[in-house]
Tab-separated table of C-alpha atoms and ligand atoms in Angstrom:
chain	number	residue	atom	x	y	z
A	14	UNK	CA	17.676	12.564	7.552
A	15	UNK	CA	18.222	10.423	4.415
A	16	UNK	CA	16.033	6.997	4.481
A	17	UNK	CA	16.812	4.050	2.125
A	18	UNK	CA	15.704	0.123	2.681
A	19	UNK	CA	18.482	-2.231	2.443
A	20	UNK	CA	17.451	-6.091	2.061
A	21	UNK	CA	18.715	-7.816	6.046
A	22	UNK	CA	21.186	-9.793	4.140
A	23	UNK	CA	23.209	-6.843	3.045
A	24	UNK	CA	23.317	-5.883	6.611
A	25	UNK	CA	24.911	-8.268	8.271
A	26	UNK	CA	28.590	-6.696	9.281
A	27	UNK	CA	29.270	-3.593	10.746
A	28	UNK	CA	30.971	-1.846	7.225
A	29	UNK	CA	28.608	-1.861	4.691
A	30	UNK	CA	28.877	-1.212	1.089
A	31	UNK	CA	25.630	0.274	-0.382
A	32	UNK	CA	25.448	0.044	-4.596
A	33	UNK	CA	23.416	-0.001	-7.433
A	34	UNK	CA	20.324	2.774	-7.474
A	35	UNK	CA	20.214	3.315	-3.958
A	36	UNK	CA	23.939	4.856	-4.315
A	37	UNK	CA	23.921	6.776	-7.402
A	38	UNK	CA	20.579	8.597	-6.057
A	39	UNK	CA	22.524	8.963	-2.633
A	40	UNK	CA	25.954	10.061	-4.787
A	41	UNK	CA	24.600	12.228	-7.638
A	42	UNK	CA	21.332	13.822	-6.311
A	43	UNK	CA	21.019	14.199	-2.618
A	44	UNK	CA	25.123	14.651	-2.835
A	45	UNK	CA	25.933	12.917	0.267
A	46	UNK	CA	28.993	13.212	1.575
A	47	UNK	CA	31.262	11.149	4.000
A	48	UNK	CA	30.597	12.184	7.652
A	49	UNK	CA	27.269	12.943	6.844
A	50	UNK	CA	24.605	10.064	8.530
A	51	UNK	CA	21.498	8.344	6.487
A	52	UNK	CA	18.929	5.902	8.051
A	53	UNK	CA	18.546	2.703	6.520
A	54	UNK	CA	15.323	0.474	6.664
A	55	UNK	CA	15.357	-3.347	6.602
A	56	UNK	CA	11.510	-4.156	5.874
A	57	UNK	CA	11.593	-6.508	8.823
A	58	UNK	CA	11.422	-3.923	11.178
A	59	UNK	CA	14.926	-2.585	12.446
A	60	UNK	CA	16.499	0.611	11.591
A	61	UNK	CA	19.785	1.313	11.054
A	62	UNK	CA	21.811	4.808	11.799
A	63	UNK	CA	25.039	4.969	9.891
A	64	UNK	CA	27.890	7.367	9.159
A	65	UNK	CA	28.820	7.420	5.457
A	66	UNK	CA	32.506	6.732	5.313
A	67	UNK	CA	33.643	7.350	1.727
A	68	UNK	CA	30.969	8.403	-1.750
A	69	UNK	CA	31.817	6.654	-5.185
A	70	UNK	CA	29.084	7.088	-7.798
A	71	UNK	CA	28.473	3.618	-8.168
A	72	UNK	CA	29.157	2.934	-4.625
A	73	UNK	CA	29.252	3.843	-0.754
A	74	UNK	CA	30.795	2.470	2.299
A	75	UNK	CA	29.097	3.211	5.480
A	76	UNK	CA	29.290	2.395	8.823
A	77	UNK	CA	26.465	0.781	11.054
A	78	UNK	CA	26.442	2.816	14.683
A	79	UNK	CA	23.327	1.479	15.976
A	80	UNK	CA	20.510	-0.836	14.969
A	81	UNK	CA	17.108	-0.264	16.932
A	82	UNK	CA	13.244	-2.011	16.623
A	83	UNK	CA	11.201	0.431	14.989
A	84	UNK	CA	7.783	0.700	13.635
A	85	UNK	CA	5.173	3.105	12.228
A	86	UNK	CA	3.012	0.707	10.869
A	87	UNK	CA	-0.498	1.287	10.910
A	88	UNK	CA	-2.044	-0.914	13.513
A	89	UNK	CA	-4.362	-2.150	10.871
A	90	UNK	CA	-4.152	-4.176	7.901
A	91	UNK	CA	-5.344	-2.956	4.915
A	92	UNK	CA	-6.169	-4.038	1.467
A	93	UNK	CA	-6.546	-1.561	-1.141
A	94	UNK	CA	-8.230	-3.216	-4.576
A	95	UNK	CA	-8.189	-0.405	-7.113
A	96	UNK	CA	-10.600	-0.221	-10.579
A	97	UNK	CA	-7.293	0.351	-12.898
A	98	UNK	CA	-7.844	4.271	-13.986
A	99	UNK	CA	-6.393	6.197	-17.046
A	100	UNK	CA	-2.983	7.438	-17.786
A	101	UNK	CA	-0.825	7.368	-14.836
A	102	UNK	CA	-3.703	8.001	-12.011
A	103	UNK	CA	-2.314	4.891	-10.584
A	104	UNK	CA	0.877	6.530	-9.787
A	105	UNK	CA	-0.896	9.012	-7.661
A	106	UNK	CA	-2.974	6.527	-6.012
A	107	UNK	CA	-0.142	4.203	-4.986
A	108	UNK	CA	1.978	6.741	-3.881
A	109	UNK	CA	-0.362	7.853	-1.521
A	110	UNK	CA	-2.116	4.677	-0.498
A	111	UNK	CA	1.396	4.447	0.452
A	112	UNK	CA	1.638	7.260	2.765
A	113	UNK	CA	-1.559	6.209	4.396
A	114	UNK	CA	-0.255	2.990	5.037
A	115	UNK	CA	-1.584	0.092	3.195
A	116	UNK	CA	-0.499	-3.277	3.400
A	117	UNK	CA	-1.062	-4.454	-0.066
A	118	UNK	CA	-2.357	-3.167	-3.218
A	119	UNK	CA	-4.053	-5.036	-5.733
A	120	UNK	CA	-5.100	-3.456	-9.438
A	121	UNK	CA	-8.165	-4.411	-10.725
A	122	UNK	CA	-9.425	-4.672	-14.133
A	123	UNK	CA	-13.154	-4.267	-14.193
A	124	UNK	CA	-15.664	-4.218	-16.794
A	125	UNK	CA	-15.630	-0.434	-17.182
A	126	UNK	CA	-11.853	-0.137	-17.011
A	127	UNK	CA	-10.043	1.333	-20.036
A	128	UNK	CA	-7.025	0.279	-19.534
A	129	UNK	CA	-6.989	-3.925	-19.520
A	130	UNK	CA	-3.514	-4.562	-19.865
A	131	UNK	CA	-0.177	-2.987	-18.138
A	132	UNK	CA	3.101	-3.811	-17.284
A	133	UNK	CA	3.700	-1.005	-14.639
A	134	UNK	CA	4.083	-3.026	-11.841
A	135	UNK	CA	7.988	-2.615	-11.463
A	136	UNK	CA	7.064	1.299	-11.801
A	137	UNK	CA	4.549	0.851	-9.365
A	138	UNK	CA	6.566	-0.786	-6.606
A	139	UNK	CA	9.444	1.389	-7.156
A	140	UNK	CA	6.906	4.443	-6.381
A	141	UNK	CA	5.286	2.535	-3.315
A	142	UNK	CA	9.459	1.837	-2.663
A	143	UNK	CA	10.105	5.082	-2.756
A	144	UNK	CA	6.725	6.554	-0.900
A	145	UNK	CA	7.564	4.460	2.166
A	146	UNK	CA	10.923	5.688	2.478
A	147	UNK	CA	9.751	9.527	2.250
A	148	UNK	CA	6.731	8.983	4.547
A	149	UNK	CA	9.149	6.614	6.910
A	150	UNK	CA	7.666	3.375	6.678
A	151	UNK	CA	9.620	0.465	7.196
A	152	UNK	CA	7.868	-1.438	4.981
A	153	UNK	CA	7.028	-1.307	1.258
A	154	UNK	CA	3.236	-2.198	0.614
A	155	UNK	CA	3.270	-5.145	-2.013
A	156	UNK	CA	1.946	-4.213	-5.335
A	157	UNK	CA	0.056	-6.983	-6.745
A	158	UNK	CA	-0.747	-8.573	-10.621
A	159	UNK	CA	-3.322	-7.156	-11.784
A	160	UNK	CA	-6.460	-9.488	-11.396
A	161	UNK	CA	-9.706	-9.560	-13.033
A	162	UNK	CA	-12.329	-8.424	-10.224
A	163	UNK	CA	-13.819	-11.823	-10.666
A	164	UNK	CA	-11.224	-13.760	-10.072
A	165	UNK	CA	-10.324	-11.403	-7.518
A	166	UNK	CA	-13.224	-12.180	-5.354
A	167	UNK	CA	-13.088	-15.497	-6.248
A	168	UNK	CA	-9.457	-15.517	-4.552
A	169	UNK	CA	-10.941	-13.166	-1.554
A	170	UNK	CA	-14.066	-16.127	-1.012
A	171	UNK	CA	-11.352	-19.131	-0.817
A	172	UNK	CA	-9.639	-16.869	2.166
A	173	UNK	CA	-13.128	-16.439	3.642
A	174	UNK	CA	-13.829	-20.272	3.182
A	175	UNK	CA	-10.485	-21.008	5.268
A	176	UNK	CA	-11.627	-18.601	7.898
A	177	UNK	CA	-8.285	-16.283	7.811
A	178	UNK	CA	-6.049	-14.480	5.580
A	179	UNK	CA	-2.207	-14.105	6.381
A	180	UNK	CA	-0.754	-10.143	6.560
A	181	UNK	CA	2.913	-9.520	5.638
A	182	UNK	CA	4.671	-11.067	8.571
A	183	UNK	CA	2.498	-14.548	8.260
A	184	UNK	CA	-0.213	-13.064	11.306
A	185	UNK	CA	-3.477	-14.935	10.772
A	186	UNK	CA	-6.018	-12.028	10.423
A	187	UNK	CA	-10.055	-12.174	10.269
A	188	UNK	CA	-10.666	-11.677	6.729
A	189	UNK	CA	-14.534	-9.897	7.480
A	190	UNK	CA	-14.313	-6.738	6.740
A	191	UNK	CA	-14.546	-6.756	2.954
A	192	UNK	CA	-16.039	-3.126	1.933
A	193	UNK	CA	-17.029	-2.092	-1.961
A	194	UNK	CA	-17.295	1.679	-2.484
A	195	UNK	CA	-20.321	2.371	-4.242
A	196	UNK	CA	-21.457	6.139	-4.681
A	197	UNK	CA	-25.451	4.296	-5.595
A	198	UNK	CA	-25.261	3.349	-2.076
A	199	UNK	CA	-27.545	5.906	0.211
A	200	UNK	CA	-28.388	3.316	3.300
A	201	UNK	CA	-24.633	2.508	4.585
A	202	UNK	CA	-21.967	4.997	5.695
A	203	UNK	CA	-18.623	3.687	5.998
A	204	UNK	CA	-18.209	5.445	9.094
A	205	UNK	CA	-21.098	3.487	10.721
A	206	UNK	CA	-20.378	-0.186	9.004
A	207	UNK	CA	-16.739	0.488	10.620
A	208	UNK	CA	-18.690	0.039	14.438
A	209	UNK	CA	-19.069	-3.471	13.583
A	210	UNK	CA	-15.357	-4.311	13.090
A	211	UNK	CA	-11.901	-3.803	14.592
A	212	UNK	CA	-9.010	-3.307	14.050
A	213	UNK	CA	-8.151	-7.434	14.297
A	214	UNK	CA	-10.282	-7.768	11.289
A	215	UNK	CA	-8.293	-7.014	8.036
A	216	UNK	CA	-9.682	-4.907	5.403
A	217	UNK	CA	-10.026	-5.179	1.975
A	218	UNK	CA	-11.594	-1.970	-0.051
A	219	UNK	CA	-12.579	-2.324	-3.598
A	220	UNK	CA	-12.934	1.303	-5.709
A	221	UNK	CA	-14.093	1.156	-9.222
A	222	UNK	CA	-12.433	2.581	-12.335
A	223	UNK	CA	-13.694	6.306	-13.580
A	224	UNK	CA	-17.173	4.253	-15.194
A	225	UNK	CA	-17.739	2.671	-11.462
A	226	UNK	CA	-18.653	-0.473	-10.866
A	227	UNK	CA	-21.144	-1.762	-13.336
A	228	UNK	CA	-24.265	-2.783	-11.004
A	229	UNK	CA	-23.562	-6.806	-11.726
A	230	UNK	CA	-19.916	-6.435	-9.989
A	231	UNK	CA	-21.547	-4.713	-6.985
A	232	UNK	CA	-23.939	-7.537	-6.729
A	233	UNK	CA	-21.649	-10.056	-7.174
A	234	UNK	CA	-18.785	-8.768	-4.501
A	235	UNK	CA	-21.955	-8.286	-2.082
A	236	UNK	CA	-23.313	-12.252	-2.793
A	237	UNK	CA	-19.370	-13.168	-1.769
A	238	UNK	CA	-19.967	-10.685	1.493
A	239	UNK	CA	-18.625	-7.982	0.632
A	240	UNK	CA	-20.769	-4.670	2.242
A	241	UNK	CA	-21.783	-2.153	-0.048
A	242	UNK	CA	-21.034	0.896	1.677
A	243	UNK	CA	-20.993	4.974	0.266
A	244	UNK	CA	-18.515	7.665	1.517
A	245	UNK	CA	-21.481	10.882	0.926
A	246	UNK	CA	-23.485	12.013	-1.394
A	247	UNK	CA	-20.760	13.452	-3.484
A	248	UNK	CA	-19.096	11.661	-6.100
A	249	UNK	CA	-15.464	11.505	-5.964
A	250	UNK	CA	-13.310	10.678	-8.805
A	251	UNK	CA	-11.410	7.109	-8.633
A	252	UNK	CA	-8.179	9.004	-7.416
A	253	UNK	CA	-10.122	10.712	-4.592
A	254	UNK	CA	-12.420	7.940	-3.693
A	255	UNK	CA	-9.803	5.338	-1.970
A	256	UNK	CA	-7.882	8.481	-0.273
A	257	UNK	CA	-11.094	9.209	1.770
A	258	UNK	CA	-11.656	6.007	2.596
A	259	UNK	CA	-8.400	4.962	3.815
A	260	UNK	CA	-8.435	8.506	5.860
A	261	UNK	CA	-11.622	7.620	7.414
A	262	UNK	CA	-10.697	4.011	8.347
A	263	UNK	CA	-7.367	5.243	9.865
A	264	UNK	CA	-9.149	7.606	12.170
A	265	UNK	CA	-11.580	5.671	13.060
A	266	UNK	CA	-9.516	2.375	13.767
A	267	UNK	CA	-5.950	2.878	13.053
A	268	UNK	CA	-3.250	5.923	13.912
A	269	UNK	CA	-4.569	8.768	12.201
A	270	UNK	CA	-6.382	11.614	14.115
B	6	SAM	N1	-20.159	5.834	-11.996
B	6	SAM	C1	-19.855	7.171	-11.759
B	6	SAM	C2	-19.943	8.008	-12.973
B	6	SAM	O1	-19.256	7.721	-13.972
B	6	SAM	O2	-20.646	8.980	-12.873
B	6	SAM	C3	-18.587	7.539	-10.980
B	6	SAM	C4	-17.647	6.489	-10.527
B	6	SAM	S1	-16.476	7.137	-9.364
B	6	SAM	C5	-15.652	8.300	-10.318
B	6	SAM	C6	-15.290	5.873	-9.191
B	6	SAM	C7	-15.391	5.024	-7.928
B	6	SAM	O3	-15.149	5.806	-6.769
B	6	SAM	C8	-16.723	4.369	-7.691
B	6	SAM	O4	-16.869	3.154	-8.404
B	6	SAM	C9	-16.687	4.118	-6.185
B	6	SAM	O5	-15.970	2.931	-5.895
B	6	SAM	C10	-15.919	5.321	-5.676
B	6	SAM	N2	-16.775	6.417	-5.228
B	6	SAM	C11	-16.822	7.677	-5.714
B	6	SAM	N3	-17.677	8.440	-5.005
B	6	SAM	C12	-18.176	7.646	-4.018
B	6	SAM	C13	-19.097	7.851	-2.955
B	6	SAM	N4	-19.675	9.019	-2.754
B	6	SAM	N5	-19.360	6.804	-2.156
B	6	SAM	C14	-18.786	5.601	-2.333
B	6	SAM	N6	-17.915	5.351	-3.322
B	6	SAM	C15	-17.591	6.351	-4.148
């Protein structure tokens, strides 16, 4: 069935009039028609089934028949920092960080990164928009500034210094388990640095850009506690690298199996 998020406020009667992009992709490509039903997501955690009542391009009227509680958010809160790749990588990786279920995704530009400057972050959350309506999330991950990795740890050590961090819906969360993806590291497997945590703890991964990490930045994320950690002895490409991860934390701590 057709899934769209609607902001709360534009949900408050029982007729509701849905415009804008959410009804010309309703209208002109999936064709709706009236009779026909569509789910509609409120990113706080309710879903709505409704009858479509009458199709305009610009605009549609349907009818709320019953609101529920609903989740399929991933028990676990995760941060995915990403080294910003080339050409439109990013896409790929957001849409599926999506699907996997991230909380929040943060672009970083690192010294090795070849692209410094962007302004895809509309693009960007309209993907991650449009991921968690095909994968049936009810919420949208947010899609962050990008930050320098510096100040990005600096930003990540003020959270540690307060002793929490705050997920989506204000929940105080242990900020520990801060994990940098390193293919140089041999000693620590994710899978075994993931005994020590649970999933309480909220998790922040940092991948590096196609160059990696440049050995200062590893050293510098692990001084601010961040654990080095490698996913094999394989080398995976930057689009690859947070995919396995986020599969391997899921299984091991979250909804996946
Ligand atoms: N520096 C390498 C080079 O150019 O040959 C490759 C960097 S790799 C393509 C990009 C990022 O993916 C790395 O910085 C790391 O975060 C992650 N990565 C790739 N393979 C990994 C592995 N086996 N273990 C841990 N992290 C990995």
């Amino acid at each position: 069935m057709t899934r769209i998020f609607l902001p709360p406020e534009q949900l408050t009667s029982d007729t509701i009039t849905i415009t804008g992009e959410n009804a010309r992709h309703l209208a002109l490509v999936l064709r709706i028609q009236p009779g026909e039903q569509i789910i509609i997501f409120d990113g706080q955690g309710f879903r709505y089934q409704c009858i479509v009542e009458a199709v305009h391009k610009k605009e549609i009227a349907a009818k709320i028949i019953s609101k529920a509680p609903y989740s399929v958010e991933s028990p676990i809160s995760i941060t995915l920092a990403q080294g910003l790749p080339k050409a439109d990588k990013m896409d790929f990786i957001v849409q599926k960080a999506t699907e996997f279920g991230v909380r929040r995704i943060v672009p970083l530009v690192t010294e090795r990164s070849q692209v410094r400057h962007t302004h895809k972050r509309e693009r960007w959350r309209k993907i991650a928009r449009s991921a968690s309506e095909q994968s049936g999330r009810d919420r949208v991950p947010d899609i962050e500034h990008p930050v320098e990795l510096k100040e990005y740890l600096e930003q990540t050590i003020t959270a540690l210094a307060k002793g929490y961090i705050e997920d989506i819906k204000g929940v105080r969360l242990d900020p520990e388990a801060c994990i940098i993806l390193s293919e140089g590291s041999r000693e620590r497997h994710l899978k075994d640095v993931l005994r020590d945590f649970t999933r309480e703890h909220h998790f922040t991964v940092l991948v590096g850009p196609e160059g990696g990490f440049a050995g200062e930045e590893i050293h510098a994320a692990v001084e601010k506690g961040f654990i080095e950690v490698s996913l094999g002895p394989r080398i995976l490409r930057t689009e690859t690298a947070p995919l396995a991860a986020l599969s391997i934390i899921q299984y091991e701590l979250g909804d996946m199996g």
